[in-house]
PDB file of C-alpha atoms and ligand atoms in Angstrom:
ATOM      1  CA  MET A   1      17.585 -10.648  13.082  1.00 53.00           C
ATOM      2  CA  ALA A   2      20.965 -10.627  11.362  1.00 70.00           C
ATOM      3  CA  ARG A   3      24.005 -10.251  13.547  1.00 89.00           C
ATOM      4  CA  ILE A   4      25.234  -6.732  14.216  1.00 96.00           C
ATOM      5  CA  GLU A   5      29.019  -6.360  13.990  1.00 97.00           C
ATOM      6  CA  LEU A   6      30.404  -4.783  17.164  1.00 98.00           C
ATOM      7  CA  LYS A   7      33.742  -2.985  16.849  1.00 98.00           C
ATOM      8  CA  SER A   8      36.642  -2.703  19.268  1.00 98.00           C
ATOM      9  CA  ASN A   9      38.042   0.738  20.100  1.00 97.00           C
ATOM     10  CA  GLU A  10      40.941   0.067  17.746  1.00 98.00           C
ATOM     11  CA  GLN A  11      38.571  -0.838  14.916  1.00 98.00           C
ATOM     12  CA  ILE A  12      36.577   2.333  15.536  1.00 98.00           C
ATOM     13  CA  ASP A  13      39.846   4.275  15.228  1.00 98.00           C
ATOM     14  CA  TRP A  14      40.380   2.645  11.826  1.00 98.00           C
ATOM     15  CA  MET A  15      36.878   3.666  10.780  1.00 98.00           C
ATOM     16  CA  ARG A  16      37.700   7.202  11.931  1.00 98.00           C
ATOM     17  CA  GLU A  17      40.615   7.130   9.491  1.00 98.00           C
ATOM     18  CA  ALA A  18      38.167   6.291   6.691  1.00 98.00           C
ATOM     19  CA  GLY A  19      35.733   8.883   8.049  1.00 98.00           C
ATOM     20  CA  LEU A  20      38.315  11.649   7.810  1.00 98.00           C
ATOM     21  CA  VAL A  21      38.957  10.717   4.171  1.00 98.00           C
ATOM     22  CA  VAL A  22      35.240  11.120   3.473  1.00 98.00           C
ATOM     23  CA  ALA A  23      35.251  14.459   5.330  1.00 98.00           C
ATOM     24  CA  ASP A  24      38.147  15.538   3.108  1.00 98.00           C
ATOM     25  CA  ILE A  25      36.171  14.609  -0.037  1.00 98.00           C
ATOM     26  CA  HIS A  26      33.223  16.659   1.239  1.00 98.00           C
ATOM     27  CA  ARG A  27      35.486  19.667   1.860  1.00 98.00           C
ATOM     28  CA  GLU A  28      36.885  19.428  -1.693  1.00 98.00           C
ATOM     29  CA  LEU A  29      33.400  19.046  -3.204  1.00 98.00           C
ATOM     30  CA  ARG A  30      32.083  22.091  -1.349  1.00 98.00           C
ATOM     31  CA  ALA A  31      34.996  24.161  -2.593  1.00 98.00           C
ATOM     32  CA  ALA A  32      34.650  23.021  -6.219  1.00 98.00           C
ATOM     33  CA  THR A  33      30.865  23.117  -6.582  1.00 98.00           C
ATOM     34  CA  GLN A  34      29.762  26.164  -8.562  1.00 98.00           C
ATOM     35  CA  PRO A  35      27.642  26.947 -11.622  1.00 98.00           C
ATOM     36  CA  GLY A  36      29.130  25.377 -14.770  1.00 98.00           C
ATOM     37  CA  VAL A  37      31.078  22.589 -13.125  1.00 98.00           C
ATOM     38  CA  THR A  38      30.030  19.094 -14.237  1.00 98.00           C
ATOM     39  CA  LEU A  39      29.275  16.152 -12.000  1.00 98.00           C
ATOM     40  CA  LEU A  40      31.982  14.139 -13.778  1.00 98.00           C
ATOM     41  CA  GLU A  41      34.535  16.824 -12.857  1.00 98.00           C
ATOM     42  CA  LEU A  42      33.398  16.557  -9.241  1.00 98.00           C
ATOM     43  CA  ASP A  43      33.678  12.769  -9.376  1.00 98.00           C
ATOM     44  CA  ALA A  44      37.295  13.187 -10.534  1.00 98.00           C
ATOM     45  CA  ILE A  45      37.949  15.427  -7.514  1.00 98.00           C
ATOM     46  CA  SER A  46      36.438  12.788  -5.232  1.00 98.00           C
ATOM     47  CA  SER A  47      38.531  10.067  -6.846  1.00 98.00           C
ATOM     48  CA  ASP A  48      41.755  12.126  -6.572  1.00 98.00           C
ATOM     49  CA  THR A  49      41.044  12.911  -2.912  1.00 98.00           C
ATOM     50  CA  ILE A  50      40.590   9.236  -2.085  1.00 98.00           C
ATOM     51  CA  ARG A  51      43.850   8.362  -3.852  1.00 98.00           C
ATOM     52  CA  ARG A  52      45.773  11.196  -2.167  1.00 98.00           C
ATOM     53  CA  ASN A  53      44.644   9.813   1.193  1.00 98.00           C
ATOM     54  CA  HIS A  54      45.814   6.271   0.275  1.00 98.00           C
ATOM     55  CA  ALA A  55      42.256   4.993   0.681  1.00 98.00           C
ATOM     56  CA  LYS A  56      39.904   3.171  -1.700  1.00 98.00           C
ATOM     57  CA  SER A  57      36.436   3.982  -3.000  1.00 98.00           C
ATOM     58  CA  ASN A  58      33.607   1.780  -1.764  1.00 97.00           C
ATOM     59  CA  PHE A  59      31.169   3.311  -4.259  1.00 98.00           C
ATOM     60  CA  LEU A  60      33.095   2.616  -7.491  1.00 98.00           C
ATOM     61  CA  GLY A  61      32.027  -0.817  -8.737  1.00 97.00           C
ATOM     62  CA  TYR A  62      29.460  -1.340  -5.955  1.00 97.00           C
ATOM     63  CA  GLY A  63      26.729  -3.326  -7.719  1.00 96.00           C
ATOM     64  CA  GLY A  64      28.328  -1.986 -10.904  1.00 97.00           C
ATOM     65  CA  PHE A  65      28.077   1.700  -9.876  1.00 98.00           C
ATOM     66  CA  PRO A  66      30.375   3.620 -12.260  1.00 98.00           C
ATOM     67  CA  ALA A  67      31.655   6.461 -10.039  1.00 98.00           C
ATOM     68  CA  THR A  68      33.175   7.295  -6.640  1.00 98.00           C
ATOM     69  CA  LEU A  69      30.239   9.471  -5.639  1.00 98.00           C
ATOM     70  CA  CYS A  70      26.509   9.737  -6.092  1.00 98.00           C
ATOM     71  CA  ALA A  71      25.475  13.207  -7.247  1.00 98.00           C
ATOM     72  CA  SER A  72      21.739  13.823  -7.016  1.00 98.00           C
ATOM     73  CA  VAL A  73      20.355  17.088  -8.425  1.00 98.00           C
ATOM     74  CA  ASN A  74      16.968  18.651  -7.544  1.00 98.00           C
ATOM     75  CA  ASP A  75      14.280  15.929  -7.878  1.00 98.00           C
ATOM     76  CA  VAL A  76      16.889  13.150  -7.688  1.00 98.00           C
ATOM     77  CA  VAL A  77      16.746  11.694  -4.172  1.00 98.00           C
ATOM     78  CA  VAL A  78      19.802   9.425  -4.147  1.00 98.00           C
ATOM     79  CA  HIS A  79      22.096   7.336  -6.384  1.00 98.00           C
ATOM     80  CA  GLY A  80      22.469   9.912  -9.175  1.00 98.00           C
ATOM     81  CA  ILE A  81      25.255   8.943 -11.593  1.00 98.00           C
ATOM     82  CA  PRO A  82      27.749  11.748 -12.332  1.00 98.00           C
ATOM     83  CA  ASP A  83      27.544  12.868 -15.972  1.00 97.00           C
ATOM     84  CA  ASP A  84      28.676  15.830 -18.066  1.00 97.00           C
ATOM     85  CA  THR A  85      25.672  18.015 -17.243  1.00 93.00           C
ATOM     86  CA  PRO A  86      26.898  21.327 -15.807  1.00 97.00           C
ATOM     87  CA  LEU A  87      25.405  22.412 -12.484  1.00 98.00           C
ATOM     88  CA  GLU A  88      23.260  25.542 -12.572  1.00 98.00           C
ATOM     89  CA  GLU A  89      22.996  28.327 -10.025  1.00 98.00           C
ATOM     90  CA  GLY A  90      20.265  27.479  -7.521  1.00 98.00           C
ATOM     91  CA  ASP A  91      20.364  23.701  -8.067  1.00 98.00           C
ATOM     92  CA  LEU A  92      19.903  21.658  -4.902  1.00 98.00           C
ATOM     93  CA  VAL A  93      22.587  18.973  -5.201  1.00 98.00           C
ATOM     94  CA  SER A  94      23.329  16.079  -2.839  1.00 98.00           C
ATOM     95  CA  PHE A  95      26.711  14.384  -2.743  1.00 98.00           C
ATOM     96  CA  ASP A  96      27.000  10.942  -1.185  1.00 98.00           C
ATOM     97  CA  CYS A  97      30.386   9.246  -1.080  1.00 97.00           C
ATOM     98  CA  GLY A  98      32.498   6.870   0.908  1.00 98.00           C
ATOM     99  CA  ALA A  99      35.926   5.347   1.332  1.00 98.00           C
ATOM    100  CA  TYR A 100      37.605   2.463   3.087  1.00 98.00           C
ATOM    101  CA  VAL A 101      41.030   1.820   4.558  1.00 98.00           C
ATOM    102  CA  GLN A 102      42.593  -1.579   5.171  1.00 98.00           C
ATOM    103  CA  HIS A 103      43.948  -2.953   8.437  1.00 98.00           C
ATOM    104  CA  GLN A 104      44.813  -6.530   9.307  1.00 96.00           C
ATOM    105  CA  GLY A 105      43.516  -7.749   5.963  1.00 97.00           C
ATOM    106  CA  ARG A 106      40.046  -6.266   6.321  1.00 98.00           C
ATOM    107  CA  GLN A 107      38.259  -3.209   4.982  1.00 98.00           C
ATOM    108  CA  TRP A 108      37.028  -0.460   7.306  1.00 98.00           C
ATOM    109  CA  HIS A 109      34.369   1.714   5.704  1.00 98.00           C
ATOM    110  CA  ALA A 110      32.886   5.190   6.097  1.00 98.00           C
ATOM    111  CA  ASP A 111      29.923   6.746   4.281  1.00 98.00           C
ATOM    112  CA  ALA A 112      28.504  10.285   4.419  1.00 98.00           C
ATOM    113  CA  ALA A 113      26.386  12.691   2.389  1.00 98.00           C
ATOM    114  CA  PHE A 114      25.477  16.370   2.327  1.00 98.00           C
ATOM    115  CA  SER A 115      23.336  18.655   0.203  1.00 98.00           C
ATOM    116  CA  MET A 116      23.991  22.236  -0.874  1.00 98.00           C
ATOM    117  CA  ILE A 117      22.648  24.960  -3.114  1.00 98.00           C
ATOM    118  CA  VAL A 118      24.854  25.686  -6.107  1.00 98.00           C
ATOM    119  CA  GLY A 119      26.156  29.254  -6.005  1.00 97.00           C
ATOM    120  CA  GLY A 120      25.390  29.720  -2.306  1.00 94.00           C
ATOM    121  CA  ASP A 121      22.348  29.639  -0.036  1.00 89.00           C
ATOM    122  CA  ASP A 122      21.165  33.058  -1.247  1.00 92.00           C
ATOM    123  CA  LYS A 123      20.830  31.668  -4.808  1.00 94.00           C
ATOM    124  CA  GLY A 124      18.373  28.864  -4.128  1.00 93.00           C
ATOM    125  CA  SER A 125      14.598  29.063  -3.959  1.00 96.00           C
ATOM    126  CA  ASP A 126      12.993  29.455  -0.532  1.00 96.00           C
ATOM    127  CA  ARG A 127      11.727  25.899  -0.848  1.00 97.00           C
ATOM    128  CA  ALA A 128      15.169  24.467  -1.617  1.00 98.00           C
ATOM    129  CA  ARG A 129      16.738  26.379   1.264  1.00 97.00           C
ATOM    130  CA  ARG A 130      14.043  25.300   3.687  1.00 97.00           C
ATOM    131  CA  LEU A 131      14.236  21.639   2.658  1.00 98.00           C
ATOM    132  CA  ASN A 132      18.020  21.527   2.896  1.00 98.00           C
ATOM    133  CA  ALA A 133      18.031  23.146   6.340  1.00 98.00           C
ATOM    134  CA  ILE A 134      15.340  20.799   7.678  1.00 98.00           C
ATOM    135  CA  THR A 135      17.126  17.724   6.335  1.00 98.00           C
ATOM    136  CA  GLU A 136      20.429  18.754   7.901  1.00 98.00           C
ATOM    137  CA  GLU A 137      18.717  19.475  11.211  1.00 98.00           C
ATOM    138  CA  SER A 138      16.945  16.103  11.110  1.00 98.00           C
ATOM    139  CA  LEU A 139      20.308  14.378  10.702  1.00 98.00           C
ATOM    140  CA  TRP A 140      21.813  16.089  13.756  1.00 98.00           C
ATOM    141  CA  ALA A 141      18.681  15.581  15.840  1.00 98.00           C
ATOM    142  CA  ALA A 142      18.795  11.874  14.957  1.00 98.00           C
ATOM    143  CA  ILE A 143      22.497  11.598  15.814  1.00 98.00           C
ATOM    144  CA  ALA A 144      21.962  13.461  19.093  1.00 98.00           C
ATOM    145  CA  SER A 145      19.088  11.123  20.005  1.00 98.00           C
ATOM    146  CA  LEU A 146      21.507   8.182  19.971  1.00 98.00           C
ATOM    147  CA  ALA A 147      23.280   9.613  23.010  1.00 96.00           C
ATOM    148  CA  ASN A 148      20.255   9.229  25.287  1.00 93.00           C
ATOM    149  CA  SER A 149      18.270   6.347  23.839  1.00 95.00           C
ATOM    150  CA  LYS A 150      18.159   2.594  24.291  1.00 95.00           C
ATOM    151  CA  ARG A 151      17.024   1.571  20.820  1.00 97.00           C
ATOM    152  CA  ILE A 152      17.648   2.555  17.193  1.00 97.00           C
ATOM    153  CA  SER A 153      14.020   3.563  16.838  1.00 97.00           C
ATOM    154  CA  CYS A 154      15.105   6.953  18.252  1.00 98.00           C
ATOM    155  CA  VAL A 155      16.380   7.843  14.761  1.00 98.00           C
ATOM    156  CA  GLY A 156      13.004   7.665  13.030  1.00 98.00           C
ATOM    157  CA  GLU A 157      11.332   9.439  15.930  1.00 98.00           C
ATOM    158  CA  ALA A 158      13.874  12.283  15.834  1.00 98.00           C
ATOM    159  CA  VAL A 159      13.634  12.734  12.051  1.00 98.00           C
ATOM    160  CA  GLU A 160       9.853  12.871  12.195  1.00 98.00           C
ATOM    161  CA  ALA A 161       9.905  15.315  15.120  1.00 98.00           C
ATOM    162  CA  VAL A 162      12.029  17.737  13.076  1.00 98.00           C
ATOM    163  CA  THR A 163       9.733  17.538  10.049  1.00 98.00           C
ATOM    164  CA  GLU A 164       6.747  18.180  12.340  1.00 98.00           C
ATOM    165  CA  LYS A 165       8.507  21.152  13.943  1.00 98.00           C
ATOM    166  CA  TYR A 166       8.587  22.844  10.515  1.00 98.00           C
ATOM    167  CA  ARG A 167       5.058  21.896   9.402  1.00 98.00           C
ATOM    168  CA  GLU A 168       3.444  24.924   7.755  1.00 96.00           C
ATOM    169  CA  GLY A 169      -0.293  24.746   7.105  1.00 95.00           C
ATOM    170  CA  ASP A 170      -0.787  21.622   4.994  1.00 93.00           C
ATOM    171  CA  TRP A 171       2.885  21.425   4.025  1.00 97.00           C
ATOM    172  CA  VAL A 172       5.316  19.115   5.741  1.00 98.00           C
ATOM    173  CA  ALA A 173       8.609  17.693   4.457  1.00 98.00           C
ATOM    174  CA  GLY A 174       8.152  14.106   3.204  1.00 98.00           C
ATOM    175  CA  ILE A 175      10.291  11.347   4.725  1.00 98.00           C
ATOM    176  CA  VAL A 176      11.367   8.861   2.047  1.00 98.00           C
ATOM    177  CA  GLU A 177      10.727   5.340   3.361  1.00 98.00           C
ATOM    178  CA  GLU A 178      12.123   3.123   0.612  1.00 97.00           C
ATOM    179  CA  TYR A 179      15.764   3.837   1.491  1.00 98.00           C
ATOM    180  CA  THR A 180      17.283   3.649   4.956  1.00 98.00           C
ATOM    181  CA  GLY A 181      20.385   4.054   7.052  1.00 98.00           C
ATOM    182  CA  HIS A 182      22.475   1.001   7.893  1.00 98.00           C
ATOM    183  CA  GLY A 183      25.172  -0.584   9.955  1.00 98.00           C
ATOM    184  CA  ILE A 184      28.690  -0.114   8.586  1.00 98.00           C
ATOM    185  CA  GLY A 185      32.094  -1.614   9.337  1.00 98.00           C
ATOM    186  CA  THR A 186      33.999  -4.282   7.399  1.00 98.00           C
ATOM    187  CA  ALA A 187      31.449  -3.674   4.632  1.00 98.00           C
ATOM    188  CA  MET A 188      29.652  -0.478   3.656  1.00 98.00           C
ATOM    189  CA  HIS A 189      26.168  -1.894   4.184  1.00 97.00           C
ATOM    190  CA  GLN A 190      25.510  -4.145   7.163  1.00 97.00           C
ATOM    191  CA  PRO A 191      22.621  -4.864   9.518  1.00 97.00           C
ATOM    192  CA  PRO A 192      20.701  -3.248  11.021  1.00 96.00           C
ATOM    193  CA  GLU A 193      18.504  -1.267   8.656  1.00 96.00           C
ATOM    194  CA  ILE A 194      17.806   2.140  10.201  1.00 97.00           C
ATOM    195  CA  LEU A 195      14.423   3.603   9.369  1.00 97.00           C
ATOM    196  CA  ASN A 196      13.944   7.356   9.141  1.00 98.00           C
ATOM    197  CA  TYR A 197      10.340   7.199  10.357  1.00 98.00           C
ATOM    198  CA  PRO A 198       8.731   5.737  13.474  1.00 97.00           C
ATOM    199  CA  THR A 199       7.394   2.185  13.422  1.00 92.00           C
ATOM    200  CA  ARG A 200       5.736  -0.047  15.972  1.00 88.00           C
ATOM    201  CA  GLY A 201       8.207  -2.891  15.458  1.00 87.00           C
ATOM    202  CA  LEU A 202      10.866  -3.397  18.119  1.00 89.00           C
ATOM    203  CA  GLN A 203      14.233  -2.240  16.787  1.00 93.00           C
ATOM    204  CA  PRO A 204      17.740  -3.262  17.909  1.00 95.00           C
ATOM    205  CA  LYS A 205      19.229  -1.978  21.144  1.00 96.00           C
ATOM    206  CA  LEU A 206      22.053   0.518  20.922  1.00 97.00           C
ATOM    207  CA  ARG A 207      25.262  -1.097  22.129  1.00 97.00           C
ATOM    208  CA  THR A 208      28.850  -0.010  22.586  1.00 97.00           C
ATOM    209  CA  GLY A 209      30.810  -0.877  19.440  1.00 98.00           C
ATOM    210  CA  MET A 210      27.951  -0.390  17.000  1.00 98.00           C
ATOM    211  CA  VAL A 211      28.733   1.878  14.057  1.00 98.00           C
ATOM    212  CA  ILE A 212      25.814   3.098  11.985  1.00 98.00           C
ATOM    213  CA  ALA A 213      25.199   5.348   9.005  1.00 98.00           C
ATOM    214  CA  ILE A 214      22.329   7.729   9.728  1.00 98.00           C
ATOM    215  CA  GLU A 215      20.893   9.211   6.537  1.00 98.00           C
ATOM    216  CA  PRO A 216      17.553  11.000   6.342  1.00 98.00           C
ATOM    217  CA  MET A 217      16.237  11.674   2.824  1.00 98.00           C
ATOM    218  CA  LEU A 218      13.495  14.315   2.766  1.00 98.00           C
ATOM    219  CA  THR A 219      11.354  15.745  -0.015  1.00 98.00           C
ATOM    220  CA  ASP A 220       9.507  18.971  -0.547  1.00 98.00           C
ATOM    221  CA  GLY A 221       6.414  16.975  -1.541  1.00 97.00           C
ATOM    222  CA  GLY A 222       5.339  13.327  -1.704  1.00 98.00           C
ATOM    223  CA  ILE A 223       7.379  10.374  -0.490  1.00 98.00           C
ATOM    224  CA  GLU A 224       6.884   8.105  -3.522  1.00 98.00           C
ATOM    225  CA  THR A 225       9.981   7.475  -5.627  1.00 98.00           C
ATOM    226  CA  ASP A 226      10.869   5.847  -8.950  1.00 98.00           C
ATOM    227  CA  VAL A 227      14.107   4.379 -10.271  1.00 98.00           C
ATOM    228  CA  LEU A 228      15.086   5.577 -13.762  1.00 98.00           C
ATOM    229  CA  ASP A 229      16.023   3.257 -16.648  1.00 98.00           C
ATOM    230  CA  ASP A 230      19.703   3.403 -15.655  1.00 97.00           C
ATOM    231  CA  ASP A 231      18.664   1.215 -12.680  1.00 97.00           C
ATOM    232  CA  TRP A 232      20.288   3.648 -10.224  1.00 98.00           C
ATOM    233  CA  THR A 233      18.851   7.148 -10.257  1.00 98.00           C
ATOM    234  CA  VAL A 234      16.071   7.506  -7.676  1.00 98.00           C
ATOM    235  CA  VAL A 235      13.695  10.426  -8.356  1.00 98.00           C
ATOM    236  CA  THR A 236      10.634  11.752  -6.569  1.00 98.00           C
ATOM    237  CA  ARG A 237       7.510  10.604  -8.397  1.00 98.00           C
ATOM    238  CA  ASP A 238       5.889  14.037  -8.134  1.00 98.00           C
ATOM    239  CA  GLY A 239       9.027  15.887  -9.255  1.00 98.00           C
ATOM    240  CA  SER A 240       9.483  17.622  -5.919  1.00 98.00           C
ATOM    241  CA  LEU A 241      12.929  18.536  -4.609  1.00 98.00           C
ATOM    242  CA  ALA A 242      14.837  16.128  -2.380  1.00 98.00           C
ATOM    243  CA  ALA A 243      17.735  16.518   0.058  1.00 98.00           C
ATOM    244  CA  HIS A 244      19.966  13.933   1.736  1.00 98.00           C
ATOM    245  CA  TRP A 245      22.374  14.197   4.669  1.00 98.00           C
ATOM    246  CA  GLU A 246      24.377  11.373   6.233  1.00 98.00           C
ATOM    247  CA  HIS A 247      27.071  10.664   8.792  1.00 98.00           C
ATOM    248  CA  THR A 248      28.784   7.512  10.042  1.00 98.00           C
ATOM    249  CA  VAL A 249      28.422   7.415  13.835  1.00 98.00           C
ATOM    250  CA  ALA A 250      30.075   5.151  16.436  1.00 98.00           C
ATOM    251  CA  ILE A 251      28.505   4.222  19.768  1.00 98.00           C
ATOM    252  CA  THR A 252      31.472   4.299  22.150  1.00 96.00           C
ATOM    253  CA  ASP A 253      31.957   3.475  25.845  1.00 91.00           C
ATOM    254  CA  ASN A 254      31.354   7.104  26.711  1.00 92.00           C
ATOM    255  CA  GLY A 255      28.755   8.234  24.204  1.00 96.00           C
ATOM    256  CA  ILE A 256      28.767   8.874  20.463  1.00 98.00           C
ATOM    257  CA  TRP A 257      31.442   9.903  17.974  1.00 98.00           C
ATOM    258  CA  VAL A 258      30.644  11.191  14.473  1.00 98.00           C
ATOM    259  CA  LEU A 259      33.400   9.546  12.447  1.00 98.00           C
ATOM    260  CA  THR A 260      32.776  11.468   9.215  1.00 98.00           C
ATOM    261  CA  ALA A 261      32.689  14.950  10.801  1.00 98.00           C
ATOM    262  CA  PRO A 262      36.149  16.566  11.045  1.00 98.00           C
ATOM    263  CA  ASP A 263      35.344  17.746  14.600  1.00 98.00           C
ATOM    264  CA  GLY A 264      33.767  14.424  15.568  1.00 98.00           C
ATOM    265  CA  GLY A 265      30.352  16.094  15.697  1.00 98.00           C
ATOM    266  CA  LYS A 266      31.220  18.827  18.202  1.00 98.00           C
ATOM    267  CA  ALA A 267      29.522  21.711  16.384  1.00 98.00           C
ATOM    268  CA  GLY A 268      26.516  19.719  15.155  1.00 98.00           C
ATOM    269  CA  LEU A 269      25.784  18.225  18.580  1.00 98.00           C
ATOM    270  CA  ALA A 270      26.391  21.399  20.619  1.00 98.00           C
ATOM    271  CA  PRO A 271      22.786  22.664  20.244  1.00 98.00           C
ATOM    272  CA  TYR A 272      21.644  19.415  21.893  1.00 98.00           C
ATOM    273  CA  GLY A 273      24.052  19.774  24.834  1.00 98.00           C
ATOM    274  CA  ILE A 274      26.021  16.712  23.709  1.00 98.00           C
ATOM    275  CA  THR A 275      29.791  16.451  23.460  1.00 98.00           C
ATOM    276  CA  PRO A 276      31.298  13.777  21.194  1.00 98.00           C
ATOM    277  CA  ALA A 277      32.989  11.005  23.181  1.00 94.00           C
ATOM    278  CA  PRO A 278      35.702   9.201  21.177  1.00 94.00           C
TER     279      PRO A 278
HETATM  280 MG1   MG B   1      26.022   7.300   1.710  1.00 65.71          MG
HETATM  281 MG1   MG B   2      24.756   5.072   3.579  1.00 65.71          MG
END
């Protein structure tokens, strides 16, 4: 198994700096997202926010990716490339973006995603609203599970438990398996891979100093995906809606700290009786 980079408290503080930049981008995107706005305009807002914070984009140029954020609309699961298509009222759009800061000659990364309904929750279909709410809840349940577990397998178990909680007749949200969460630190993607579904295989132990990006991707239908001809855009094979939520989370001496949430995860973890521990 590849080595997992463990961070000192000081290095986690640097990643918090990057995390707050990503939180700032999310705040700006939420404010600017409305019917008629284009994904390229939102990418410019992301880019400006990174620059204003004296940080750098870890998405732009990654494997040749042409933008500072992934914008994934409706049946796009992840890795959507911003273009000049205007958003429409009721679209379910996911924004995934990141940033890094530099200290002592190294990069310190953060990565986070959220989904929303264009025009407000009351504008989306019942299905879009339900999927987005379940995906967000699965993220927080997975993060909360880190506080009381020994191994990373708690993430997949928590995500699945939330989808099961909302099973309705023969419908259940699909957990995409082809894309996963990951370690993060001096690079955006590091070991370990973090599955969003339970497996039998033994997964790494949770240890102080680990920082991981937790990112469930759920669909309203099947879990099969395809990559479009642009070699980036991942869509659901059956055309069903998809949602994606992500935070960068540190395992600290005292518990867990959500580096990409402005409040460190206080509000999101409160329902689970967990207080963030920087
Ligand atoms: Mg991401
Ligand atoms: Mg990620």
